[in-house]
mmCIF file of C-alpha atoms in Angstrom:
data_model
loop_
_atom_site.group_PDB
_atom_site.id
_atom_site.type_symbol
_atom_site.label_atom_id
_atom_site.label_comp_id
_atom_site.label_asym_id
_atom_site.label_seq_id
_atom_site.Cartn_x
_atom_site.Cartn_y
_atom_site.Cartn_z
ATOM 1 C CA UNK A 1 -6.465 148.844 -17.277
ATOM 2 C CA UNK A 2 -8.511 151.659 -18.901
ATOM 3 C CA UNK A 3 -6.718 152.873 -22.381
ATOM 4 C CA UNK A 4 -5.509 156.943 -21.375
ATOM 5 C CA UNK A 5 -6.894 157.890 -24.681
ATOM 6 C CA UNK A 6 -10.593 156.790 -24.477
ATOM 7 C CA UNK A 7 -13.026 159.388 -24.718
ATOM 8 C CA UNK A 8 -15.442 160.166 -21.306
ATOM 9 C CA UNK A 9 -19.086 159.246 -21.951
ATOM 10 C CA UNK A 10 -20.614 162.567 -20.886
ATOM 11 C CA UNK A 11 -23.270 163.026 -18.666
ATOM 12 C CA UNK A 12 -25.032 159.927 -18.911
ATOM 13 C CA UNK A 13 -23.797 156.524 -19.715
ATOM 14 C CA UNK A 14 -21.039 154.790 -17.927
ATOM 15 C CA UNK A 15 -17.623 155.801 -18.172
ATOM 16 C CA UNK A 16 -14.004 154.703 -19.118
ATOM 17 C CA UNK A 17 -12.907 152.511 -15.853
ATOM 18 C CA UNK A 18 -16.517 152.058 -15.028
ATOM 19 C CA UNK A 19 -18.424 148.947 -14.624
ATOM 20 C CA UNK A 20 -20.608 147.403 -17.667
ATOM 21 C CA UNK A 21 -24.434 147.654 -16.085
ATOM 22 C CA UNK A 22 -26.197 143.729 -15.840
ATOM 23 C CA UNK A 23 -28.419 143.025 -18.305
ATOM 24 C CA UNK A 24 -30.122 140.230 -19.739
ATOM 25 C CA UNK A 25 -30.982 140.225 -23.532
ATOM 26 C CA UNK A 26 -31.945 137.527 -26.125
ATOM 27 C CA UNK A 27 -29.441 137.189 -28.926
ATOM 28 C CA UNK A 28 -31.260 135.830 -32.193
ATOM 29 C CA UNK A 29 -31.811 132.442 -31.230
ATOM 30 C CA UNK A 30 -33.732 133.701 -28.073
ATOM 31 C CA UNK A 31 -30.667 132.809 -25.561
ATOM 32 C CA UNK A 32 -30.331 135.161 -22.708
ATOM 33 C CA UNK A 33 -27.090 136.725 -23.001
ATOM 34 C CA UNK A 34 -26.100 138.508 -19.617
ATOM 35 C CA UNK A 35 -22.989 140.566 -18.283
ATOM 36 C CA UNK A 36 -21.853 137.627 -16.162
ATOM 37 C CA UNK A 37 -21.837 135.396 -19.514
ATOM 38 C CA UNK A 38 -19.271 137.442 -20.513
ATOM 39 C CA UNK A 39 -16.908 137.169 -18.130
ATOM 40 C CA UNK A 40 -13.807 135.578 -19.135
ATOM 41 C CA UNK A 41 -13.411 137.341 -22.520
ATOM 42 C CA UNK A 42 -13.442 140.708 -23.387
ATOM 43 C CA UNK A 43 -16.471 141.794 -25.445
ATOM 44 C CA UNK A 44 -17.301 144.853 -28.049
ATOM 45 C CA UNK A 45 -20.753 145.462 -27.946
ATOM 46 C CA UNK A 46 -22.040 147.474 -30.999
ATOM 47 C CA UNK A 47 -24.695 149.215 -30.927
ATOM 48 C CA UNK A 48 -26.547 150.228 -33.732
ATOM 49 C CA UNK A 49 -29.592 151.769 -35.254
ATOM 50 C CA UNK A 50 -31.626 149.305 -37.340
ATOM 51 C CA UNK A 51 -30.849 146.151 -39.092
ATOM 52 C CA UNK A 52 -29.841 146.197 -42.759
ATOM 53 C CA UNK A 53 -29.688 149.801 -42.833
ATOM 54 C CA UNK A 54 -26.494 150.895 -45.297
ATOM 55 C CA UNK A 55 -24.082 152.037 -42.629
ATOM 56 C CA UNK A 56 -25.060 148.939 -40.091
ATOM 57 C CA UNK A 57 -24.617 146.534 -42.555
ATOM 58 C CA UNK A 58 -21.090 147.994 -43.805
ATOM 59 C CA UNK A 59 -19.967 147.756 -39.777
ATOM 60 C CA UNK A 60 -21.335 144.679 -39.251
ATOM 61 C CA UNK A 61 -19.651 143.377 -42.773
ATOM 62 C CA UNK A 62 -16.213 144.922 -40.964
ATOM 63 C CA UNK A 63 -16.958 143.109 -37.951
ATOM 64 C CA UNK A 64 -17.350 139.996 -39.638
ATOM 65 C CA UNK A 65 -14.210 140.149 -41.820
ATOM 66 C CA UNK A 66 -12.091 141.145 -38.520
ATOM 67 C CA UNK A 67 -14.020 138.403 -36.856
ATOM 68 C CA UNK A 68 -11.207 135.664 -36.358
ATOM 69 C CA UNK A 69 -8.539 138.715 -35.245
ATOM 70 C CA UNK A 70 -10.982 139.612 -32.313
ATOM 71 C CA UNK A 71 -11.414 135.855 -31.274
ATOM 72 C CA UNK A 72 -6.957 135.872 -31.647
ATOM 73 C CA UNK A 73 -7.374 138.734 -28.799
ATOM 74 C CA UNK A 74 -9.839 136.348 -26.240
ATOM 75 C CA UNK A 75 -12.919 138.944 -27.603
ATOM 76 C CA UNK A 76 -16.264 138.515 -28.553
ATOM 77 C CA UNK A 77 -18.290 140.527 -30.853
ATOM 78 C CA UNK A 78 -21.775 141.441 -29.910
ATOM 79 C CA UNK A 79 -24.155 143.321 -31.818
ATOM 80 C CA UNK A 80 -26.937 145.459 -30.400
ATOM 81 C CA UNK A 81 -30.038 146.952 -31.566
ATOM 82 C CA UNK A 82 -33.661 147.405 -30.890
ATOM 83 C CA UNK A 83 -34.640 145.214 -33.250
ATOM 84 C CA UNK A 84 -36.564 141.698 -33.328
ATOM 85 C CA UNK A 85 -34.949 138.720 -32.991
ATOM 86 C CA UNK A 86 -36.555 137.362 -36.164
ATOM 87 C CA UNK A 87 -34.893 140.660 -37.474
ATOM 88 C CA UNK A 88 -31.494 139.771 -35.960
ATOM 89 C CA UNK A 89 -32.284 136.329 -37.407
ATOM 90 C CA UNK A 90 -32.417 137.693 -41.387
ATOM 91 C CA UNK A 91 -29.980 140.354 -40.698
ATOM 92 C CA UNK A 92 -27.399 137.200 -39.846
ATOM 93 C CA UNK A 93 -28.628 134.621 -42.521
ATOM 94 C CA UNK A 94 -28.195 137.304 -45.335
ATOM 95 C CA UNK A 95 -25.004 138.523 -44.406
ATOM 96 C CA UNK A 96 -22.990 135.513 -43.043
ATOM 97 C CA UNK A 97 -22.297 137.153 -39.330
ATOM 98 C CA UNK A 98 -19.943 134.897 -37.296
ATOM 99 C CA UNK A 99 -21.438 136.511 -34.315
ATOM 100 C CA UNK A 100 -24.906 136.797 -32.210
ATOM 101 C CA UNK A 101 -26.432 140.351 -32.261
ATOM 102 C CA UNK A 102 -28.731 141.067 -28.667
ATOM 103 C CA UNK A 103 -32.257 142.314 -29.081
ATOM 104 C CA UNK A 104 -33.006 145.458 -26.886
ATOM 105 C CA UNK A 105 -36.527 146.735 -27.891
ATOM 106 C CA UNK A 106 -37.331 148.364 -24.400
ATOM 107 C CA UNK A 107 -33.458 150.093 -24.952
ATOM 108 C CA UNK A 108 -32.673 149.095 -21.277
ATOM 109 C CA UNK A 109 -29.163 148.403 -22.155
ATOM 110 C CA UNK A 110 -28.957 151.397 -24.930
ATOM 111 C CA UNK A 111 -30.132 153.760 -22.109
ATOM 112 C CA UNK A 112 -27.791 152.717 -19.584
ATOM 113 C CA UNK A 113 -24.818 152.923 -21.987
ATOM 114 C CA UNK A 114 -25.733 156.478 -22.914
ATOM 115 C CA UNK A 115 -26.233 155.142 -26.450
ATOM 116 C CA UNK A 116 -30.034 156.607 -26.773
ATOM 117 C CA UNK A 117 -31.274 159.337 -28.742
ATOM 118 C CA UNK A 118 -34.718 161.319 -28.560
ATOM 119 C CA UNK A 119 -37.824 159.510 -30.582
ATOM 120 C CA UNK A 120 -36.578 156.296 -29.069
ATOM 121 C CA UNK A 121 -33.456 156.212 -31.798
ATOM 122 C CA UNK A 122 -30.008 154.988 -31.219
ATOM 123 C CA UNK A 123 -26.724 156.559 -31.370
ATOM 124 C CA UNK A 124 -24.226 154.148 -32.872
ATOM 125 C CA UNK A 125 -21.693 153.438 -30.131
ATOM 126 C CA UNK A 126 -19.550 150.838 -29.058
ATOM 127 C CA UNK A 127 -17.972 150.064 -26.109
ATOM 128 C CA UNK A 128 -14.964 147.459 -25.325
ATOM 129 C CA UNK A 129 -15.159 145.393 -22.039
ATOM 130 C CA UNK A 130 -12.936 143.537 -19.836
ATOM 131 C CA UNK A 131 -12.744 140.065 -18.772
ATOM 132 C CA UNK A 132 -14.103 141.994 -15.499
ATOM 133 C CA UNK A 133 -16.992 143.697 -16.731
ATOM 134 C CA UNK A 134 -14.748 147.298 -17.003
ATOM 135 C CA UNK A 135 -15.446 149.261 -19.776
ATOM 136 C CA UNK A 136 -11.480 149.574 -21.409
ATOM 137 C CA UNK A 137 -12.501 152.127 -24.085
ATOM 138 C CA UNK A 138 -15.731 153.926 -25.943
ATOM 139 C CA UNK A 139 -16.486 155.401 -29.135
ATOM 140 C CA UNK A 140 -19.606 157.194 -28.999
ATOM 141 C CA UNK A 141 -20.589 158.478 -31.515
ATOM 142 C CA UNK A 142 -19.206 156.246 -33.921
ATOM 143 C CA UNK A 143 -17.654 158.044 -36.492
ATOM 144 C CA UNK A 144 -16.967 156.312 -39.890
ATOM 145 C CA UNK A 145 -19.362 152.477 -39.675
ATOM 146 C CA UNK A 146 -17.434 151.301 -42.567
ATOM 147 C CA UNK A 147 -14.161 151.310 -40.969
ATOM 148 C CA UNK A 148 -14.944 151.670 -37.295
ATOM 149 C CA UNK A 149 -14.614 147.747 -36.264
ATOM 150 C CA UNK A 150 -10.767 148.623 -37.327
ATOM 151 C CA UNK A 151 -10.604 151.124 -35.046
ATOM 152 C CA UNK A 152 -11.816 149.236 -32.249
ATOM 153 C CA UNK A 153 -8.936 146.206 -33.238
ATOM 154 C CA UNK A 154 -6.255 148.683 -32.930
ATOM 155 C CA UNK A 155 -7.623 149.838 -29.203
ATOM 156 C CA UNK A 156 -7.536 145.890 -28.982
ATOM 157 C CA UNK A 157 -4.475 145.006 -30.146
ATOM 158 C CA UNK A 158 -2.859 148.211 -28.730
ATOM 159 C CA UNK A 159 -3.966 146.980 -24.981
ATOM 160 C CA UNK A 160 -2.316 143.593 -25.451
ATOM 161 C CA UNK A 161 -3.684 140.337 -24.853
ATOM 162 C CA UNK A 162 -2.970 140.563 -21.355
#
């Protein structure tokens, strides 16, 4: 079920209730991660603007530390950026991240979540997904990196388990 206080997406993007759009990315290891992959868990995918940037590294920190709650609620953590793999790769290595983060350098899956900016930038978002592929809830913008991944836990843990 959708959560009644999720914000609407806007004009573009998908929407609260709506369906996560396929895709097929490589996570930092170069293994396709798709929207059917994730069925059977929910997922947060967090988008972000560049690797080791202050505010992505705070939120990914967050996501880290929260990382054993999320797996508790049947979620997985995904990060998101345009980066490099071999990027993704350092970014993970220097900060200890429990969790794979998706390359997206042509911003196919940035554009169709609504997460893209003009001069090919990225507008940090996240969005929580169902078992089924529906999008539950969506922050975008993000407001506050540092303390956002407790923000989406609360969503979480508000929803249930169920």
């Amino acid at each position: 079920a959708a959560a009644a206080a999720a914000p609407a997406a806007g004009a573009k993007g998908v929407a609260v209730g709506g369906e996560l759009p396929d895709f097929a990315l490589p996570n930092q290891d170069g293994d396709e991660v798709t929207k059917a992959s994730l069925a059977g868990k929910k997922a947060v995918l967090w988008l972000y603007p560049k690797d080791s940037s202050p505010g992505c590294t705070k939120e990914g920190q967050r996501f880290a530390a929260l990382h054993a709650d999320f797996e508790q609620h049947n979620t997985a953590v995904y990060g998101v950026s345009a980066d490099s793999q071999r990027s993704h790769t350092t970014f993970i290595t220097k900060h200890g991240f429990p969790y794979a983060l998706l390359s997206d350098p042509d911003h196919a899956l940035i554009k169709a979540l609504g997460a893209s900016k003009p001069g090919k930038k990225i507008q940090r978002s996240s969005f929580l997904v169902a078992e089924d592929g529906t999008i539950m809830h969506i922050w975008n913008p993000v407001k506050g990196a540092a303390t956002h991944p407790d923000a989406v836990l609360a969503v979480l843990t508000a929803a249930g388990s169920a």
